[in-house]
mmCIF file of C-alpha atoms in Angstrom:
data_model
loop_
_atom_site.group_PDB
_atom_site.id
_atom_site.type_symbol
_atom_site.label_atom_id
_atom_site.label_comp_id
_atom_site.label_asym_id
_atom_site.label_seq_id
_atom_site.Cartn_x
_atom_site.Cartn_y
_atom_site.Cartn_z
ATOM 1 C CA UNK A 300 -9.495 5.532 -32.386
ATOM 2 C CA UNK A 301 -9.010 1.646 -32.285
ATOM 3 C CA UNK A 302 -9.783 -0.381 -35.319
ATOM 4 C CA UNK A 303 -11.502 -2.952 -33.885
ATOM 5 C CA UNK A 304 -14.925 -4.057 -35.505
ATOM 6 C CA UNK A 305 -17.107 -4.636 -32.673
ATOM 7 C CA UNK A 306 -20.372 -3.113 -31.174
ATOM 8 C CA UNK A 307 -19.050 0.572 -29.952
ATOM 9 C CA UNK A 308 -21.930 0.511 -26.747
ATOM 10 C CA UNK A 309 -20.374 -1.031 -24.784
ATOM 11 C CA UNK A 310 -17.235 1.343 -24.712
ATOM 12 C CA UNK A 311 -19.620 4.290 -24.902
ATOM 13 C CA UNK A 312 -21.538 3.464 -21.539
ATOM 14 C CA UNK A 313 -17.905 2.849 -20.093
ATOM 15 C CA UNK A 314 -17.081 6.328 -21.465
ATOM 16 C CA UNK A 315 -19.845 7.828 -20.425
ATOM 17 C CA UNK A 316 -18.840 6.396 -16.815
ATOM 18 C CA UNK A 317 -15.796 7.744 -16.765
ATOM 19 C CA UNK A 318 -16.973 11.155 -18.116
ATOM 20 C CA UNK A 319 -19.821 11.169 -14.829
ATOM 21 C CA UNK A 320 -17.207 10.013 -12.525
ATOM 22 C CA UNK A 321 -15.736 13.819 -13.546
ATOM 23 C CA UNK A 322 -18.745 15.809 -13.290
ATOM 24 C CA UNK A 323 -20.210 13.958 -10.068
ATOM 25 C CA UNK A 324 -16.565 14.374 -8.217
ATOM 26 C CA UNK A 325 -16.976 18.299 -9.645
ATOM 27 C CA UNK A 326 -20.800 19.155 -8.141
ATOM 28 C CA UNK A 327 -19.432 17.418 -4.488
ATOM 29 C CA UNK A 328 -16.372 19.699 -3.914
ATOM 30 C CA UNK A 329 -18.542 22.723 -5.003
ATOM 31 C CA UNK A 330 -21.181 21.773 -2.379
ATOM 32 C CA UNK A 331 -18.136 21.309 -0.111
ATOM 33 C CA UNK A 332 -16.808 24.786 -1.069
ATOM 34 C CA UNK A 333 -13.546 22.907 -2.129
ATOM 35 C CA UNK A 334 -13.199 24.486 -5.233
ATOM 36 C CA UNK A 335 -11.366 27.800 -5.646
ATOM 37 C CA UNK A 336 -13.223 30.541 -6.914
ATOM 38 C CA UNK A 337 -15.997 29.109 -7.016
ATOM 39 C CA UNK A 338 -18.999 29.545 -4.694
ATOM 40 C CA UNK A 339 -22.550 28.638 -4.073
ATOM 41 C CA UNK A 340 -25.937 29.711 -2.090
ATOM 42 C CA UNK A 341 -26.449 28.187 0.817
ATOM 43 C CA UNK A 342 -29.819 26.756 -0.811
ATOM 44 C CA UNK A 343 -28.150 25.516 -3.829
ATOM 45 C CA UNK A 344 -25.960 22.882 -2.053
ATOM 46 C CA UNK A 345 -28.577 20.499 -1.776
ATOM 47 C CA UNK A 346 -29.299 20.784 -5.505
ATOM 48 C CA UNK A 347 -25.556 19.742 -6.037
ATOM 49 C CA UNK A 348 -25.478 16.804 -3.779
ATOM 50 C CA UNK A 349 -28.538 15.407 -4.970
ATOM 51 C CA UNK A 350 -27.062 15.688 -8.949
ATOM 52 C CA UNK A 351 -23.906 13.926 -7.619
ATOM 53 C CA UNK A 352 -25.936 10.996 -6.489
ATOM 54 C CA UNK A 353 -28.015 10.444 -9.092
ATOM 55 C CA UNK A 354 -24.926 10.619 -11.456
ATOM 56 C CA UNK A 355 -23.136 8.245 -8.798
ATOM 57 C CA UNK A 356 -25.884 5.812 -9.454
ATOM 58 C CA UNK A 357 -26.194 6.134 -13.138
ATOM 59 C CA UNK A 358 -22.386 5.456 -13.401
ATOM 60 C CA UNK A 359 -22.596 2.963 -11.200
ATOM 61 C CA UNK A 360 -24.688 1.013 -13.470
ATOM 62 C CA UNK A 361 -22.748 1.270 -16.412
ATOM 63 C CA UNK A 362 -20.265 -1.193 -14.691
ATOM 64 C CA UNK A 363 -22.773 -4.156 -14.968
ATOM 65 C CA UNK A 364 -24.272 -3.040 -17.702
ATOM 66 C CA UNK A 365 -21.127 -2.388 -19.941
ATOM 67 C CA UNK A 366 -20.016 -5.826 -19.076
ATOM 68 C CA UNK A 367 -22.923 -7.701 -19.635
ATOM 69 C CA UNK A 368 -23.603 -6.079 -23.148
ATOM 70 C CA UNK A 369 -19.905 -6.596 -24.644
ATOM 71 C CA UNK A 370 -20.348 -10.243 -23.683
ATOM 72 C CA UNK A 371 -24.261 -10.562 -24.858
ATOM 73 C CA UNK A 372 -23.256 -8.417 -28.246
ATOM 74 C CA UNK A 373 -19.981 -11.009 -28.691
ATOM 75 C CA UNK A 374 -18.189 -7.126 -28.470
ATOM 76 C CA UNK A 375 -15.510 -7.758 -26.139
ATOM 77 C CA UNK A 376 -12.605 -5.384 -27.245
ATOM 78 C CA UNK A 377 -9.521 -4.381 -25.923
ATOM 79 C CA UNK A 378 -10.009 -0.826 -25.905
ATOM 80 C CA UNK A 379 -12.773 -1.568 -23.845
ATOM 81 C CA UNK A 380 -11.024 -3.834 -21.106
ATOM 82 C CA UNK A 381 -8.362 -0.580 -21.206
ATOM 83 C CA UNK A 382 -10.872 1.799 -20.529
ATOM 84 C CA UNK A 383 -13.237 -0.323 -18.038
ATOM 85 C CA UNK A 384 -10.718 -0.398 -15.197
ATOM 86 C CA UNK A 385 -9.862 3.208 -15.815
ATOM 87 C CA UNK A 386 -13.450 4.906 -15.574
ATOM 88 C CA UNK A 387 -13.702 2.724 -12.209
ATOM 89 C CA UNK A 388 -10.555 4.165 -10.409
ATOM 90 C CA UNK A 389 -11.608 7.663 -11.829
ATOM 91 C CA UNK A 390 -15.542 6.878 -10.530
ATOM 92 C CA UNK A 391 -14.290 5.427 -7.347
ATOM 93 C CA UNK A 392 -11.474 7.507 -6.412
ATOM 94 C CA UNK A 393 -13.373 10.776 -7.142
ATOM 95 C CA UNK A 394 -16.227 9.669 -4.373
ATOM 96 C CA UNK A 395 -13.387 9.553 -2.204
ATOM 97 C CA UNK A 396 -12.154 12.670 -2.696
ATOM 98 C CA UNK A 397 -15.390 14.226 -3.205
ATOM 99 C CA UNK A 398 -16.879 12.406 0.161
ATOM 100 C CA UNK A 399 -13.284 13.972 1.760
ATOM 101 C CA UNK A 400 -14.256 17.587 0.300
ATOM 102 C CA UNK A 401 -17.858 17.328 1.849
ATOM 103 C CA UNK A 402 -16.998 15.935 5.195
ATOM 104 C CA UNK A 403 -14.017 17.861 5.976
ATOM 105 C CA UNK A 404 -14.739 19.008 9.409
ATOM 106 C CA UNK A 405 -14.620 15.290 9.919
ATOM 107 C CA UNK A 406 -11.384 13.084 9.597
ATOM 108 C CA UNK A 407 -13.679 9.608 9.832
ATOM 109 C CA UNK A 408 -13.290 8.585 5.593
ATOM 110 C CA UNK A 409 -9.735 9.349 6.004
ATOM 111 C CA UNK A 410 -7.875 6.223 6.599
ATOM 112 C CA UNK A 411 -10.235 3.942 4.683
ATOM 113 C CA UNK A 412 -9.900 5.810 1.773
ATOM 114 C CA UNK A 413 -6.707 6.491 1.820
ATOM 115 C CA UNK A 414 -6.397 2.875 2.294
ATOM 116 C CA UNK A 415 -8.143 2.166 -1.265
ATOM 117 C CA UNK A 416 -6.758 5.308 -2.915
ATOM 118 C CA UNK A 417 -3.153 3.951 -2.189
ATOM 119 C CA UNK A 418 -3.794 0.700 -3.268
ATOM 120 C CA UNK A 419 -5.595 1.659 -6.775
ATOM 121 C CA UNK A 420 -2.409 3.784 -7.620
ATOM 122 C CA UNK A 421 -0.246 1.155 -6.235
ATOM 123 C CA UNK A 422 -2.032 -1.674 -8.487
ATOM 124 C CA UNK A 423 -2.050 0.391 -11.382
ATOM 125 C CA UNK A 424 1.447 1.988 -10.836
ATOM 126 C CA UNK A 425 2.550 -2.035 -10.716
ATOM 127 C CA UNK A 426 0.416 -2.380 -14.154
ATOM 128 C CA UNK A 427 2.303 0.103 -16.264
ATOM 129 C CA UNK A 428 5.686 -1.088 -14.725
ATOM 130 C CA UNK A 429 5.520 -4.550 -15.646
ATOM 131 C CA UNK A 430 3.575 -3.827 -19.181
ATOM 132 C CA UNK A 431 7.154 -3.511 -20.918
ATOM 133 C CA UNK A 432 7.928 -7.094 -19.573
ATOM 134 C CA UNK A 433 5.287 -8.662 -21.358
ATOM 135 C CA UNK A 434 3.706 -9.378 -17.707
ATOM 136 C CA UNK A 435 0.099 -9.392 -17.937
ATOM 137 C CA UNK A 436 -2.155 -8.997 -14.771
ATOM 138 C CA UNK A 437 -5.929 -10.247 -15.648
ATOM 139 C CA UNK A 438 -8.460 -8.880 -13.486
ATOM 140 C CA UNK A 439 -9.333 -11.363 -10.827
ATOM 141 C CA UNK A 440 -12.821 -12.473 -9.690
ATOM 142 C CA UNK A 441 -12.420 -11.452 -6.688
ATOM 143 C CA UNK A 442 -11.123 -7.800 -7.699
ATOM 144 C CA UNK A 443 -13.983 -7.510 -9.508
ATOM 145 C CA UNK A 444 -16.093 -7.779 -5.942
ATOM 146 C CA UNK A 445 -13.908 -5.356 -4.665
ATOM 147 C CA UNK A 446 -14.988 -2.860 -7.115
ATOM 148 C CA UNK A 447 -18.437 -3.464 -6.639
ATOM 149 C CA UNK A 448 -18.165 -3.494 -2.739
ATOM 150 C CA UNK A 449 -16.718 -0.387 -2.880
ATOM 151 C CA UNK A 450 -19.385 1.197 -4.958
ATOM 152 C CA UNK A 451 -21.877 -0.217 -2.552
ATOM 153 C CA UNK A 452 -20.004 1.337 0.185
ATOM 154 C CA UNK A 453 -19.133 4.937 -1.594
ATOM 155 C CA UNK A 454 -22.714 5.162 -3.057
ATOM 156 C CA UNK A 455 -24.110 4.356 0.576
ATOM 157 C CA UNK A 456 -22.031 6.874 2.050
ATOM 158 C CA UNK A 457 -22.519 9.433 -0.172
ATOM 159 C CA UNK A 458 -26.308 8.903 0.446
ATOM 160 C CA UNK A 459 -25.453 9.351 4.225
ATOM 161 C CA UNK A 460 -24.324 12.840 3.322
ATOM 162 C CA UNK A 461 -27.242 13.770 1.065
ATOM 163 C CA UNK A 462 -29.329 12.215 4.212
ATOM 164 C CA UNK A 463 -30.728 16.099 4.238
ATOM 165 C CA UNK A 464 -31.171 16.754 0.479
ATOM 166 C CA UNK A 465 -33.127 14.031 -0.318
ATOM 167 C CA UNK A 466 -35.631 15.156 2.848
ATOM 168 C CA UNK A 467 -35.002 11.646 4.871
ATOM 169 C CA UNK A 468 -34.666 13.888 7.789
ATOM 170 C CA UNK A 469 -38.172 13.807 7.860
ATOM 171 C CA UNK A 470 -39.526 10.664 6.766
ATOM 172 C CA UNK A 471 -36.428 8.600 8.002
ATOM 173 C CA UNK A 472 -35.401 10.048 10.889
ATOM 174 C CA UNK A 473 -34.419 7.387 13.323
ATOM 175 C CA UNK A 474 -32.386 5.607 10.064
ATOM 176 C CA UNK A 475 -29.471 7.959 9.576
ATOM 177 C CA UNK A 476 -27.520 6.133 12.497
ATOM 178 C CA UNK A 477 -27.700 2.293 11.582
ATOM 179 C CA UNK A 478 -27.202 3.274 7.487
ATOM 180 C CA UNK A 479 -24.524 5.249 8.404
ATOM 181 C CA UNK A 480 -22.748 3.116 10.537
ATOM 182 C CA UNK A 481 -23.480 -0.155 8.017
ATOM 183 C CA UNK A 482 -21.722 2.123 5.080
ATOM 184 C CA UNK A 483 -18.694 3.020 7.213
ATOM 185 C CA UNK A 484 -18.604 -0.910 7.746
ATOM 186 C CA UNK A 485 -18.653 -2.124 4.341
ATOM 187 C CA UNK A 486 -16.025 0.983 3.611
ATOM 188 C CA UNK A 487 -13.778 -0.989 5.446
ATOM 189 C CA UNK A 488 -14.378 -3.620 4.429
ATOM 190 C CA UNK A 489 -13.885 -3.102 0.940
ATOM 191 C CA UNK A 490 -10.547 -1.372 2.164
ATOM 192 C CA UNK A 491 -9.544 -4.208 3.837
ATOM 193 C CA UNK A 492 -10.285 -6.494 0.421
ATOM 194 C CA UNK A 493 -8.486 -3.886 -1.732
ATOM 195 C CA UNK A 494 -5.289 -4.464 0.247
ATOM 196 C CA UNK A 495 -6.208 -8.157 -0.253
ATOM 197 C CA UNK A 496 -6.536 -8.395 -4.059
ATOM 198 C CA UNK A 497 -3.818 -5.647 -4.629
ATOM 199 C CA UNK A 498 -1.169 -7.764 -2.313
ATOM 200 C CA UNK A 499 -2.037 -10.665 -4.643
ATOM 201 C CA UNK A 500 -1.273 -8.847 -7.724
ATOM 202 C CA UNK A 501 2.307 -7.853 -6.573
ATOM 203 C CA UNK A 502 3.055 -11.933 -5.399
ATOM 204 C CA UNK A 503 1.504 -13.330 -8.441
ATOM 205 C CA UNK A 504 4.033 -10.323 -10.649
ATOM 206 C CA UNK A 505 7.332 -11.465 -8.117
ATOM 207 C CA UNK A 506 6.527 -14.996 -9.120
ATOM 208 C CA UNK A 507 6.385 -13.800 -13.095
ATOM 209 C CA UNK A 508 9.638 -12.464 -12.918
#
């Protein structure tokens, strides 16, 4: 409990983000069959995956929205800019791993998420390090794309894999292919800025030292 006296939305939709970064991570490794003792019907997995979308989205959101609210209700905090980071590595990282638990006959998400799973614990690894130091590292603007490219790319992906539940078999048959192959793209892409923006974090914390 902070004692800060400022508008608590804000920090409640970036709660609330981290808290469906959880449960939408949770319904894709069931409807993977990655979880242990746990088990669903066949006809029941498309019910999960279309949950973890919708949640995906919803979280998704939050990021703007969060934002733009603490700055519109003058109730920037620093709980808040604590917790913001942290519910998008947990929303972000648990696509990953959720996209690797539903695709697992497949090795294609491995290296590009990998890729932005290393550098997220690298970058925040570096973070806690340096905190005793008095080092600061501000979020950059261009970090800031980085998370939203990669939300673009997860949420795209993970739309790939619900291609069936949502029925696009059938009206969107021919579009699988080209969406699939533009999310894999901007996957990389945001892997390949991730490396970018977390590089820059540990020269700009050499040069503080």
């Amino acid at each position: 409990m902070t004692h800060e006296n400022v508008n608590p939305i804000p920090n409640i939709l970036t709660s609330l983000r981290l808290l469906l970064g959880i449960v939408m991570f949770l319904l894709m490794a069931i409807s993977g069959d990655a979880v242990p003792l746990i088990s669903v019907m066949p006809d029941m997995i498309f019910g999960l995956q279309r949950w973890a979308f919708v949640l995906f989205v919803i979280a998704a959101s939050t990021d703007f929205l969060d934002g733009y609210l603490a700055r519109r209700l003058n109730a920037v905090s620093k709980w808040g800019s604590i917790l913001d980071p942290i519910a998008d590595k947990i929303l972000v990282c648990g696509t990953i791993l959720g996209l690797f638990a539903m695709h697992k006959g497949d090795p294609i998400f491995v290296l590009p998420g990998a890729i932005i799973l290393f550098r997220e614990f690298a970058v925040s690894s570096l973070r806690e390090s340096v905190a005793g130091r008095g080092i600061t590292l501000p979020v950059t603007l261009l970090s800031k794309w980085k998370t939203t490219l990669q939300m673009v790319a997860l949420g795209a992906l993970l739309l790939t894999e619900s291609w069936a539940a949502f029925k696009l078999t059938d009206v969107m048959p021919l579009w699988y292919d080209p969406f699939f192959v533009s999310a894999y793209i901007a996957l990389w892409l945001a892997a390949v800025v991730s490396v970018w923006t977390g590089a820059a974090y540990f020269i700009g914390t050499k040069h503080q030292l």
